[in-house]
Short mmCIF file of N, CA, C and O and ligand atoms in Angstrom, two decimals:
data_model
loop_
_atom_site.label_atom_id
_atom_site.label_comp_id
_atom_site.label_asym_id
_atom_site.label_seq_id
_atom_site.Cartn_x
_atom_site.Cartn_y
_atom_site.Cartn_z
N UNK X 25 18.37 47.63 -20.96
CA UNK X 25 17.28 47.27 -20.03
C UNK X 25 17.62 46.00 -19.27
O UNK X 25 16.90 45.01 -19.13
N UNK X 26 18.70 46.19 -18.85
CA UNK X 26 19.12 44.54 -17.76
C UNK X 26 18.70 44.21 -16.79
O UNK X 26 18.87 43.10 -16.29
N UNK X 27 17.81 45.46 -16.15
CA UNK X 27 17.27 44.99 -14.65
C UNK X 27 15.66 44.60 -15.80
O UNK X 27 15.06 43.58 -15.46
N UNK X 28 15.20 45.21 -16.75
CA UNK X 28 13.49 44.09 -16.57
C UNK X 28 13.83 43.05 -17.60
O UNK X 28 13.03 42.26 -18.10
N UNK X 29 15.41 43.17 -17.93
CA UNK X 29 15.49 41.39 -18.62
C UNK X 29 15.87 40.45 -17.67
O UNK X 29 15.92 39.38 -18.28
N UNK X 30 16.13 40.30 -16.62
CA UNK X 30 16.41 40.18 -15.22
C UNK X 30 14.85 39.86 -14.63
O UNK X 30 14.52 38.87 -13.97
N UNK X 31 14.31 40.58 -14.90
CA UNK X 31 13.00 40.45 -14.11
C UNK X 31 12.16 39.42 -15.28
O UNK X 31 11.81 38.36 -14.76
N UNK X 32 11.88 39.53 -16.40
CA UNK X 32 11.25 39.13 -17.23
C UNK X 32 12.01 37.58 -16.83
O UNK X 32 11.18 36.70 -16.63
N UNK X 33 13.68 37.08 -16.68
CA UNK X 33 14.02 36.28 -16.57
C UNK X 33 13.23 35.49 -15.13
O UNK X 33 12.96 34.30 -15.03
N UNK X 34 13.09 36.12 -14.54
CA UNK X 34 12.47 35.68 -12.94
C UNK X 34 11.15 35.26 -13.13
O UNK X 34 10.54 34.36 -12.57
N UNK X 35 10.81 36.03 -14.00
CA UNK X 35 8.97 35.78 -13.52
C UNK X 35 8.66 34.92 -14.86
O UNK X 35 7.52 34.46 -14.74
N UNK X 36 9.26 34.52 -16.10
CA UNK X 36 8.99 33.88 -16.58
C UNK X 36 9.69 32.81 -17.79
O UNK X 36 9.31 32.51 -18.92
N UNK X 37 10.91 32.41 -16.98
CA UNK X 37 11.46 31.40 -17.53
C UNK X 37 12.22 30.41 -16.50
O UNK X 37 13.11 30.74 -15.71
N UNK X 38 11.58 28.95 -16.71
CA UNK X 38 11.99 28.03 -16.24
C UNK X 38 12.16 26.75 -16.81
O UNK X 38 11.38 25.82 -17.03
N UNK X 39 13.69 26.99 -17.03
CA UNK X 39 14.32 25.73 -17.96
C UNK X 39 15.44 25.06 -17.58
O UNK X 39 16.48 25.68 -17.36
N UNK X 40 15.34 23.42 -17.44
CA UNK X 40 14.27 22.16 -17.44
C UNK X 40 13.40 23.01 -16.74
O UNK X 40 13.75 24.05 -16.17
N UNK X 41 11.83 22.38 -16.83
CA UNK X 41 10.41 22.79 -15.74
C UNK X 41 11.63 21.80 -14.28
O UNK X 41 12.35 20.81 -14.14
N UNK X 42 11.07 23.08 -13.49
CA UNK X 42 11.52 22.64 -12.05
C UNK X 42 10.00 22.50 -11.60
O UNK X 42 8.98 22.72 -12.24
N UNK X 43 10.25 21.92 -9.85
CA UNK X 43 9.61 22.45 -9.31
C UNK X 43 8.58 20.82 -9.08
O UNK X 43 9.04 19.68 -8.96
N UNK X 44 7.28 21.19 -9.09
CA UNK X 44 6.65 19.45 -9.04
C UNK X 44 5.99 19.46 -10.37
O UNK X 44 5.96 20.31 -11.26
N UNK X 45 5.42 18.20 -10.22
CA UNK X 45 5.01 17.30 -11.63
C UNK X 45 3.41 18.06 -11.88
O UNK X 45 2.94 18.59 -12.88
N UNK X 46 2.99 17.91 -10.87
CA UNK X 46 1.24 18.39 -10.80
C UNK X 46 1.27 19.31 -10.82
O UNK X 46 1.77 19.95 -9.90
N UNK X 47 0.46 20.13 -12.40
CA UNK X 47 0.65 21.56 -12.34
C UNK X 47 -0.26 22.83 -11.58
O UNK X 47 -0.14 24.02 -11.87
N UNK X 48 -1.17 22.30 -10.54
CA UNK X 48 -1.34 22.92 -9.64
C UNK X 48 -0.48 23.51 -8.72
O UNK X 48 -0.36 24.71 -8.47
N UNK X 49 0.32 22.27 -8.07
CA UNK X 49 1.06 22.23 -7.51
C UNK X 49 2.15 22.79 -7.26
O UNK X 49 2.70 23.27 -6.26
N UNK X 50 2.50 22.58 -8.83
CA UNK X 50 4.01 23.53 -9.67
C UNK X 50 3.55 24.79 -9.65
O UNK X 50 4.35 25.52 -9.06
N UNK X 51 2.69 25.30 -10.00
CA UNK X 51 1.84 27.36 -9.59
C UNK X 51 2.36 27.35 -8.86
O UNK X 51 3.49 27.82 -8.97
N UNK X 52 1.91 26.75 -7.45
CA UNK X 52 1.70 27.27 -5.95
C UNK X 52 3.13 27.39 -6.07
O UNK X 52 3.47 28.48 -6.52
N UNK X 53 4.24 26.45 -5.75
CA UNK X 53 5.38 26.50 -5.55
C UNK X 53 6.41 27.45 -6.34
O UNK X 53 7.28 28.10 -5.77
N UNK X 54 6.22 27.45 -7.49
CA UNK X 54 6.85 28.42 -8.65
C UNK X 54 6.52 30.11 -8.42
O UNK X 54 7.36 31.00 -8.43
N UNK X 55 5.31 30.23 -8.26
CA UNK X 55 4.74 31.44 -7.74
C UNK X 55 5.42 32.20 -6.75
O UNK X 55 5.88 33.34 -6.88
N UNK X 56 5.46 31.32 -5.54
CA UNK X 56 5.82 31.56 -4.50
C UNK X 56 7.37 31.50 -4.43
O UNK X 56 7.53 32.15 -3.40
N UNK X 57 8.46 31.20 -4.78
CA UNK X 57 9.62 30.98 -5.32
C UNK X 57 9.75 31.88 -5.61
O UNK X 57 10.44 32.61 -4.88
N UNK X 58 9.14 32.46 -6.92
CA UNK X 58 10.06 33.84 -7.69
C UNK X 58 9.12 35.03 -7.19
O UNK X 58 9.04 36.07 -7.83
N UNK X 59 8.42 34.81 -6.03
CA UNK X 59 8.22 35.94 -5.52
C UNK X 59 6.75 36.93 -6.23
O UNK X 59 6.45 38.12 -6.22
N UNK X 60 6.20 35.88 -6.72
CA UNK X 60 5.09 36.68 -7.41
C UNK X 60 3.69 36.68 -6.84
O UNK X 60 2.61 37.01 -7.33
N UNK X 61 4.11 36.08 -5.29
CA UNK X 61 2.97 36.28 -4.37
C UNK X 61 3.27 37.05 -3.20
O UNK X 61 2.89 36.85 -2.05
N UNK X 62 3.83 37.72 -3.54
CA UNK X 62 4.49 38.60 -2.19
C UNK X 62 3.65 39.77 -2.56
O UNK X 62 3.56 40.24 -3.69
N UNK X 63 3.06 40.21 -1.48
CA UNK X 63 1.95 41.86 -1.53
C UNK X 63 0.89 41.01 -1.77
O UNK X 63 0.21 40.44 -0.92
N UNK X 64 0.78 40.94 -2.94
CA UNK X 64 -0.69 40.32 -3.76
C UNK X 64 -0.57 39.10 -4.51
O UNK X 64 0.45 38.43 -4.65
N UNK X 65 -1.59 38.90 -4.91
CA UNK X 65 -1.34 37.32 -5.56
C UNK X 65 -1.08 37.89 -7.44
O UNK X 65 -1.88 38.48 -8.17
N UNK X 66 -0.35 37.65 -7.57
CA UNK X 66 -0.19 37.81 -9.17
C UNK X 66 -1.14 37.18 -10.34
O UNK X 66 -0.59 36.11 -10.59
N UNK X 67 -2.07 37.28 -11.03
CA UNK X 67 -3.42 37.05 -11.25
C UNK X 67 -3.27 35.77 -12.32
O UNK X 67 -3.85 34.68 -12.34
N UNK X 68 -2.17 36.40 -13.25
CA UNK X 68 -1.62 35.47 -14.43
C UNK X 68 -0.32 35.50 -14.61
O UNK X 68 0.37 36.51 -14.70
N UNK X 69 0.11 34.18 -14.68
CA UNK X 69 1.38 34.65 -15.07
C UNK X 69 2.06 33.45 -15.63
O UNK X 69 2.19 32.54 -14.82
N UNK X 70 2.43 33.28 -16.59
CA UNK X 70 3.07 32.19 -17.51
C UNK X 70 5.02 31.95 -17.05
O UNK X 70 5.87 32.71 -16.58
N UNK X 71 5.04 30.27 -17.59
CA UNK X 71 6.57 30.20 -17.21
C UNK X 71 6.57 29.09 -18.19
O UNK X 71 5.78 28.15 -18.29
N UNK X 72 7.90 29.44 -19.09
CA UNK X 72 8.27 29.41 -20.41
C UNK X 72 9.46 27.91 -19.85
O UNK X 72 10.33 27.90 -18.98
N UNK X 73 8.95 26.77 -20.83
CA UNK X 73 9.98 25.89 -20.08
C UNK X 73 11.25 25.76 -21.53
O UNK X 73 11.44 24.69 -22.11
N UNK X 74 11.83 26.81 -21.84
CA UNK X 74 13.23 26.65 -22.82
C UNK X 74 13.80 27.44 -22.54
O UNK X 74 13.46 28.45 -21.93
N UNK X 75 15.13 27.00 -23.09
CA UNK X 75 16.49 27.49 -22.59
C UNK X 75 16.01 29.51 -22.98
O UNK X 75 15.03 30.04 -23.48
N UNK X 76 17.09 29.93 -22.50
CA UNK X 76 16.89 31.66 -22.09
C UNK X 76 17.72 32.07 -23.69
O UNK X 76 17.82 33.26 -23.98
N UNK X 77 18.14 31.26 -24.43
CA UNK X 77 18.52 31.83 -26.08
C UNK X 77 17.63 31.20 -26.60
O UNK X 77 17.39 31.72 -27.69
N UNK X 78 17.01 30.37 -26.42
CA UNK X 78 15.54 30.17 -27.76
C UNK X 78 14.58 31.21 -27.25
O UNK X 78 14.07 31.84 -28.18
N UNK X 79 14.21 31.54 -26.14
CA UNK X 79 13.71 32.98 -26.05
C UNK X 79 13.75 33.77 -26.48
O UNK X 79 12.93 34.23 -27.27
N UNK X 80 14.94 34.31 -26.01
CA UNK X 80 15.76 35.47 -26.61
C UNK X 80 15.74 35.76 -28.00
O UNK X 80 15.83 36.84 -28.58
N UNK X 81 15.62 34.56 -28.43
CA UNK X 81 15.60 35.09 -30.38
C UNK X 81 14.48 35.23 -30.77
O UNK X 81 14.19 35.01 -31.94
N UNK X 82 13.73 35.57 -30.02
CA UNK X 82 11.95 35.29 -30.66
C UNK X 82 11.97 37.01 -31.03
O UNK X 82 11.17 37.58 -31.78
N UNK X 83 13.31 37.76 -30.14
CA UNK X 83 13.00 39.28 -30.52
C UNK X 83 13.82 39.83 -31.10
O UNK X 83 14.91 40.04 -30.56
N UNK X 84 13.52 40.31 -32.56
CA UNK X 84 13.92 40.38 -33.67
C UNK X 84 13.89 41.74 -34.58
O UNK X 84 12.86 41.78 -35.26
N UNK X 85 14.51 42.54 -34.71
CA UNK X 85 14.66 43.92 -34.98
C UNK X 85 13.98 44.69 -34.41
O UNK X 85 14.21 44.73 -33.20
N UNK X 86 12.78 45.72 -34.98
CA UNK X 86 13.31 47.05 -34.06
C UNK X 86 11.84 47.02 -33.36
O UNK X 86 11.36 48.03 -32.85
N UNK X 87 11.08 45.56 -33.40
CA UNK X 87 9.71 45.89 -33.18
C UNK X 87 9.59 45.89 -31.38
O UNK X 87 10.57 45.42 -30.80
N UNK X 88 8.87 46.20 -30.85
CA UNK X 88 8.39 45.91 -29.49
C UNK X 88 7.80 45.00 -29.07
O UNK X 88 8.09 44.46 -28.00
N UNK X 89 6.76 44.59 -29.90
CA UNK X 89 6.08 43.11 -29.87
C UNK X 89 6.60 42.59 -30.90
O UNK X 89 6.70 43.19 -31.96
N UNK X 90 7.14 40.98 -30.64
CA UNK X 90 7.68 39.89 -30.92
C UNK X 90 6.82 38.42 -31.19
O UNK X 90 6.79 37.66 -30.22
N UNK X 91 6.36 38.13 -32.04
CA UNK X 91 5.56 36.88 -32.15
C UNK X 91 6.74 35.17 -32.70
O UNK X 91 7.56 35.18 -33.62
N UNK X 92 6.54 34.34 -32.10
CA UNK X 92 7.64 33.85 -31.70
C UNK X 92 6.84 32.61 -33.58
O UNK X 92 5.70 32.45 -34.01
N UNK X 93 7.84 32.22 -33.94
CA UNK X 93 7.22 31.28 -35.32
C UNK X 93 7.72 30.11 -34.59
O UNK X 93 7.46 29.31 -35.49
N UNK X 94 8.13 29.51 -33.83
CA UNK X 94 8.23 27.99 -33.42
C UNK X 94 6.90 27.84 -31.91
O UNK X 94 6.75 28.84 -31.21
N UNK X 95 6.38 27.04 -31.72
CA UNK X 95 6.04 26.88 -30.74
C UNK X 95 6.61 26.89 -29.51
O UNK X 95 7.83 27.02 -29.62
N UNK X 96 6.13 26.78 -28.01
CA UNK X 96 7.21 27.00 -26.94
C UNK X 96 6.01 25.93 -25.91
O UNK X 96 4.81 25.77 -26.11
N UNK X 97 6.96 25.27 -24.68
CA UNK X 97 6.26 24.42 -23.90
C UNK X 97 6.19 25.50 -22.83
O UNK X 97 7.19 26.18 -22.60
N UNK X 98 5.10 25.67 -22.19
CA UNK X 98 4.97 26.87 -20.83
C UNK X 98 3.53 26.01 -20.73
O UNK X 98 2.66 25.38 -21.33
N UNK X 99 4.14 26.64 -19.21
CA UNK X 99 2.43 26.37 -18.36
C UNK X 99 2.16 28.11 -17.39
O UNK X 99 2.99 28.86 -16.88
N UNK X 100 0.75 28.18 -17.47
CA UNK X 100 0.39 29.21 -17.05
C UNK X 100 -0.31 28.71 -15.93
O UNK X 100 -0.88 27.63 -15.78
N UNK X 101 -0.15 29.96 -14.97
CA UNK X 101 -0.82 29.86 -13.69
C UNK X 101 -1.76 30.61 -13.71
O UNK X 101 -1.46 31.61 -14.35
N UNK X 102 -3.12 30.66 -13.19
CA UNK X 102 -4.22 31.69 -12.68
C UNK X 102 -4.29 31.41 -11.65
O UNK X 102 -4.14 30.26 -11.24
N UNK X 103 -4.66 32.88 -10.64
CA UNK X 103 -4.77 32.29 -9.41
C UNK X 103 -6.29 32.22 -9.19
O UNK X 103 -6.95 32.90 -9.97
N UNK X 104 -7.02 31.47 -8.21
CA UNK X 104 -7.81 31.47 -7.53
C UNK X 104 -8.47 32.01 -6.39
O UNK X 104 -9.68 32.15 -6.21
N UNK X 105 -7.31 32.34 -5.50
CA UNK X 105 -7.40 32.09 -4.16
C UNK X 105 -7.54 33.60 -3.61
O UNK X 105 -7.75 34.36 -4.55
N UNK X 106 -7.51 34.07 -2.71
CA UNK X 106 -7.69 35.54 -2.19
C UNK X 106 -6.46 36.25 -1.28
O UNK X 106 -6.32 35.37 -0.44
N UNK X 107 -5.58 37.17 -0.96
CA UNK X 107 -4.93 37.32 -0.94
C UNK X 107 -4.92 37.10 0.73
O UNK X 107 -6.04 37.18 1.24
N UNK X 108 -3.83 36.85 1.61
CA UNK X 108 -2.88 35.97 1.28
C UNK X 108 -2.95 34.85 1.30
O UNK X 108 -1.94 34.36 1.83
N UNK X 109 -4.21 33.59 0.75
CA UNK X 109 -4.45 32.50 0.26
C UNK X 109 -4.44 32.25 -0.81
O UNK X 109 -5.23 31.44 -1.28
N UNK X 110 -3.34 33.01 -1.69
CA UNK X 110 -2.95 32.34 -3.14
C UNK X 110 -3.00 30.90 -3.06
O UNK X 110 -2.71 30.03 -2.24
N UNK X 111 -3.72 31.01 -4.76
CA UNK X 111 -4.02 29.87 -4.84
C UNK X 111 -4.29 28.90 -6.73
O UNK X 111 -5.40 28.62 -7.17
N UNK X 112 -2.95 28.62 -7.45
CA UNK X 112 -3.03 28.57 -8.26
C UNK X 112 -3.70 27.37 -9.32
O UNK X 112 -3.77 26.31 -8.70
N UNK X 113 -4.11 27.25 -10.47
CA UNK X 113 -4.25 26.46 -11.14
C UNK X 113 -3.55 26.38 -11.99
O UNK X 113 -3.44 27.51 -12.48
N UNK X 114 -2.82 25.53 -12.63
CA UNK X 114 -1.94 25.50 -13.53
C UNK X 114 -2.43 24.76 -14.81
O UNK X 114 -2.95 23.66 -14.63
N UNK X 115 -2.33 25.19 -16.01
CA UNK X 115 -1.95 24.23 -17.02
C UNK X 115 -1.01 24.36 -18.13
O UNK X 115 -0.70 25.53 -18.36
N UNK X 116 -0.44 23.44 -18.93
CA UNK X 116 0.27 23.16 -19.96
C UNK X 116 -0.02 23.61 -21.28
O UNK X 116 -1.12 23.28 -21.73
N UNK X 117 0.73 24.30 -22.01
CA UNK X 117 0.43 24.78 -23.22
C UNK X 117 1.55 24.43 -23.85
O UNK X 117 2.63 24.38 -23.26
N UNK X 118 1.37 24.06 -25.50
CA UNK X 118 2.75 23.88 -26.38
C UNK X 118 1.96 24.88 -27.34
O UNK X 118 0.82 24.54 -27.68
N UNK X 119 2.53 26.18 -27.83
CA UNK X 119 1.84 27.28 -28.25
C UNK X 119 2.71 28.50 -28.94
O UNK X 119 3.89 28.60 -28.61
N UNK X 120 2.30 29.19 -29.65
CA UNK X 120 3.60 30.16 -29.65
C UNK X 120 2.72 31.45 -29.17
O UNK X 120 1.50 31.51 -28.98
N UNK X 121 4.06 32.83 -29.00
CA UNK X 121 3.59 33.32 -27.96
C UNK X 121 4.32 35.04 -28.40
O UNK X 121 5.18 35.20 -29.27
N UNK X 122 3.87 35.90 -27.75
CA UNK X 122 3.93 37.06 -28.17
C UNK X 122 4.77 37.75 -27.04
O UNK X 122 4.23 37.78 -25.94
N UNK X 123 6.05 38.34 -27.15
CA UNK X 123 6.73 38.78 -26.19
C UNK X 123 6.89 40.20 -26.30
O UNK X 123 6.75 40.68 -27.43
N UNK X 124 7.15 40.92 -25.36
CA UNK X 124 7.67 42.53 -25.44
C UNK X 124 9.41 42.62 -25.02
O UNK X 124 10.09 42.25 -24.07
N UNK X 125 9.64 43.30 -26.28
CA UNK X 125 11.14 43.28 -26.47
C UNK X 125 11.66 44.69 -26.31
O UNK X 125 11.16 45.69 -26.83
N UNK X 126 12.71 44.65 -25.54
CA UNK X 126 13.61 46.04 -25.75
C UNK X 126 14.62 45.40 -25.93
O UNK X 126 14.93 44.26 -25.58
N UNK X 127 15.43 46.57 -26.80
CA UNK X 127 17.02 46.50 -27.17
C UNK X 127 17.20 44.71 -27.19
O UNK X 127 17.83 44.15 -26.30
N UNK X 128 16.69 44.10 -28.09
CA UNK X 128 16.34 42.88 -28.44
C UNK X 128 16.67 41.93 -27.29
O UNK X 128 17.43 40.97 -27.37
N UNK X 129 15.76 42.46 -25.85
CA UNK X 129 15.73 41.10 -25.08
C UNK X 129 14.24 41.41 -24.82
O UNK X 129 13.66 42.47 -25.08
N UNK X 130 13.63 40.12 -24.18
CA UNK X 130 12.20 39.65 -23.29
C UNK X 130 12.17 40.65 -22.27
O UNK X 130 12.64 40.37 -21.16
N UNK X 131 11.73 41.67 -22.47
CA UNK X 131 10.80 42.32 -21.06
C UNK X 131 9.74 41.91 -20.47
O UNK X 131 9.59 41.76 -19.26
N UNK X 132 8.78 41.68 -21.50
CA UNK X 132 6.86 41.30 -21.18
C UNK X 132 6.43 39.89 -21.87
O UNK X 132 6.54 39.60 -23.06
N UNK X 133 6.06 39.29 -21.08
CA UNK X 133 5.23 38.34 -21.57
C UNK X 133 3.81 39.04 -21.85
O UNK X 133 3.11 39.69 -21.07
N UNK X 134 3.64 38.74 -23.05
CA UNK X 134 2.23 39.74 -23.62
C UNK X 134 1.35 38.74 -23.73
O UNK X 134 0.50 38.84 -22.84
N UNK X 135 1.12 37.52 -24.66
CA UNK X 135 0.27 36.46 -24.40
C UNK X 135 0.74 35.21 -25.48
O UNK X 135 1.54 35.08 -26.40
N UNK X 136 -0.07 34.53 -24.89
CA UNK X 136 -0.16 33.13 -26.07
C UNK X 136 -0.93 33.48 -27.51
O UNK X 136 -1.86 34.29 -27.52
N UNK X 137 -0.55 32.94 -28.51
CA UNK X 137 -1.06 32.99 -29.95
C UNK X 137 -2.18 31.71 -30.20
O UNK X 137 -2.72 31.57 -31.30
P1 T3P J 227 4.92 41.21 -17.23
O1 T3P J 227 4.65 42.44 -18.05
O2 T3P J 227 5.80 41.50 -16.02
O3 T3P J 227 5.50 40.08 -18.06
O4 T3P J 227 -0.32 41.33 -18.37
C1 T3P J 227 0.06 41.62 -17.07
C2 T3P J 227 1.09 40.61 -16.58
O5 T3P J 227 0.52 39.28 -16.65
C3 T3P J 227 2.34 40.59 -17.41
O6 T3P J 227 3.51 40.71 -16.61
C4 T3P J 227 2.37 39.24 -18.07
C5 T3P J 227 1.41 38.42 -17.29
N1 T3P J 227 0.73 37.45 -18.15
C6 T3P J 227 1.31 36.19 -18.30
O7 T3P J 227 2.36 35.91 -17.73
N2 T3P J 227 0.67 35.28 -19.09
C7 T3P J 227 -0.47 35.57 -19.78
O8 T3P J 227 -1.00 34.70 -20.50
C8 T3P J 227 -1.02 36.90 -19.65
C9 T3P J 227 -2.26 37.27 -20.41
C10 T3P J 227 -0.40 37.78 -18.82
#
């Protein structure tokens, strides 16, 4: 599954946090970057700030859902705004988190724990 570990990589991992300091700010820009406001505004969508192998190991034999036992730093975006006036709020979470795994990589971000 390399093209939605590829995609899962796009839409939700960013390590160091790029982007700006104010996590409003960081939505709007991050959003718009990896393309998750293009058509429609993408409603939720989380971005995982560690490296792409502490990820990666959160998925662990043959299950599909993955619950991660260390915590992880991500900030999630909701949007606000109406389409095409995306418009995000951001905040910070240190949390652990539930992923959807194939052939033991990150496809889905499923949610926070
Ligand atoms: P994807 O399956 O491409 O990772 O649940 C629908 C989408 O919303 C899903 O996209 C994941 C995303 N999402 C987050 O990124 N963070 C969240 O906290 C929740 C609930 C959903």
């Amino acid at each position: 599954e390399g093209s939605r570990y590829r995609h899962f990589q796009r839409q939700h991992v960013d390590h160091p946090r790029t982007g700006a300091a104010n996590d409003n700010a960081y939505c709007n820009l991050m959003m718009r970057r990896r393309g998750l406001t293009r058509g429609r505004c993408k409603p939720t969508n989380t971005f995982i700030h560690s490296s792409l192998n502490t990820i990666r190991s959160v998925c662990q034999g043959r299950r599909n859902l993955c619950d991660s036992r260390q915590s992880f730093s991500m900030t999630v975006c909701r949007n606000r705004g109406r389409y095409p006036r995306c418009n995000y709020v951001g905040r910070r979470h240190n949390r652990r988190m539930r992923l959807g795994c194939r052939n033991g990589v990150p496809v889905h971000f499923d949610r926070m724990l």
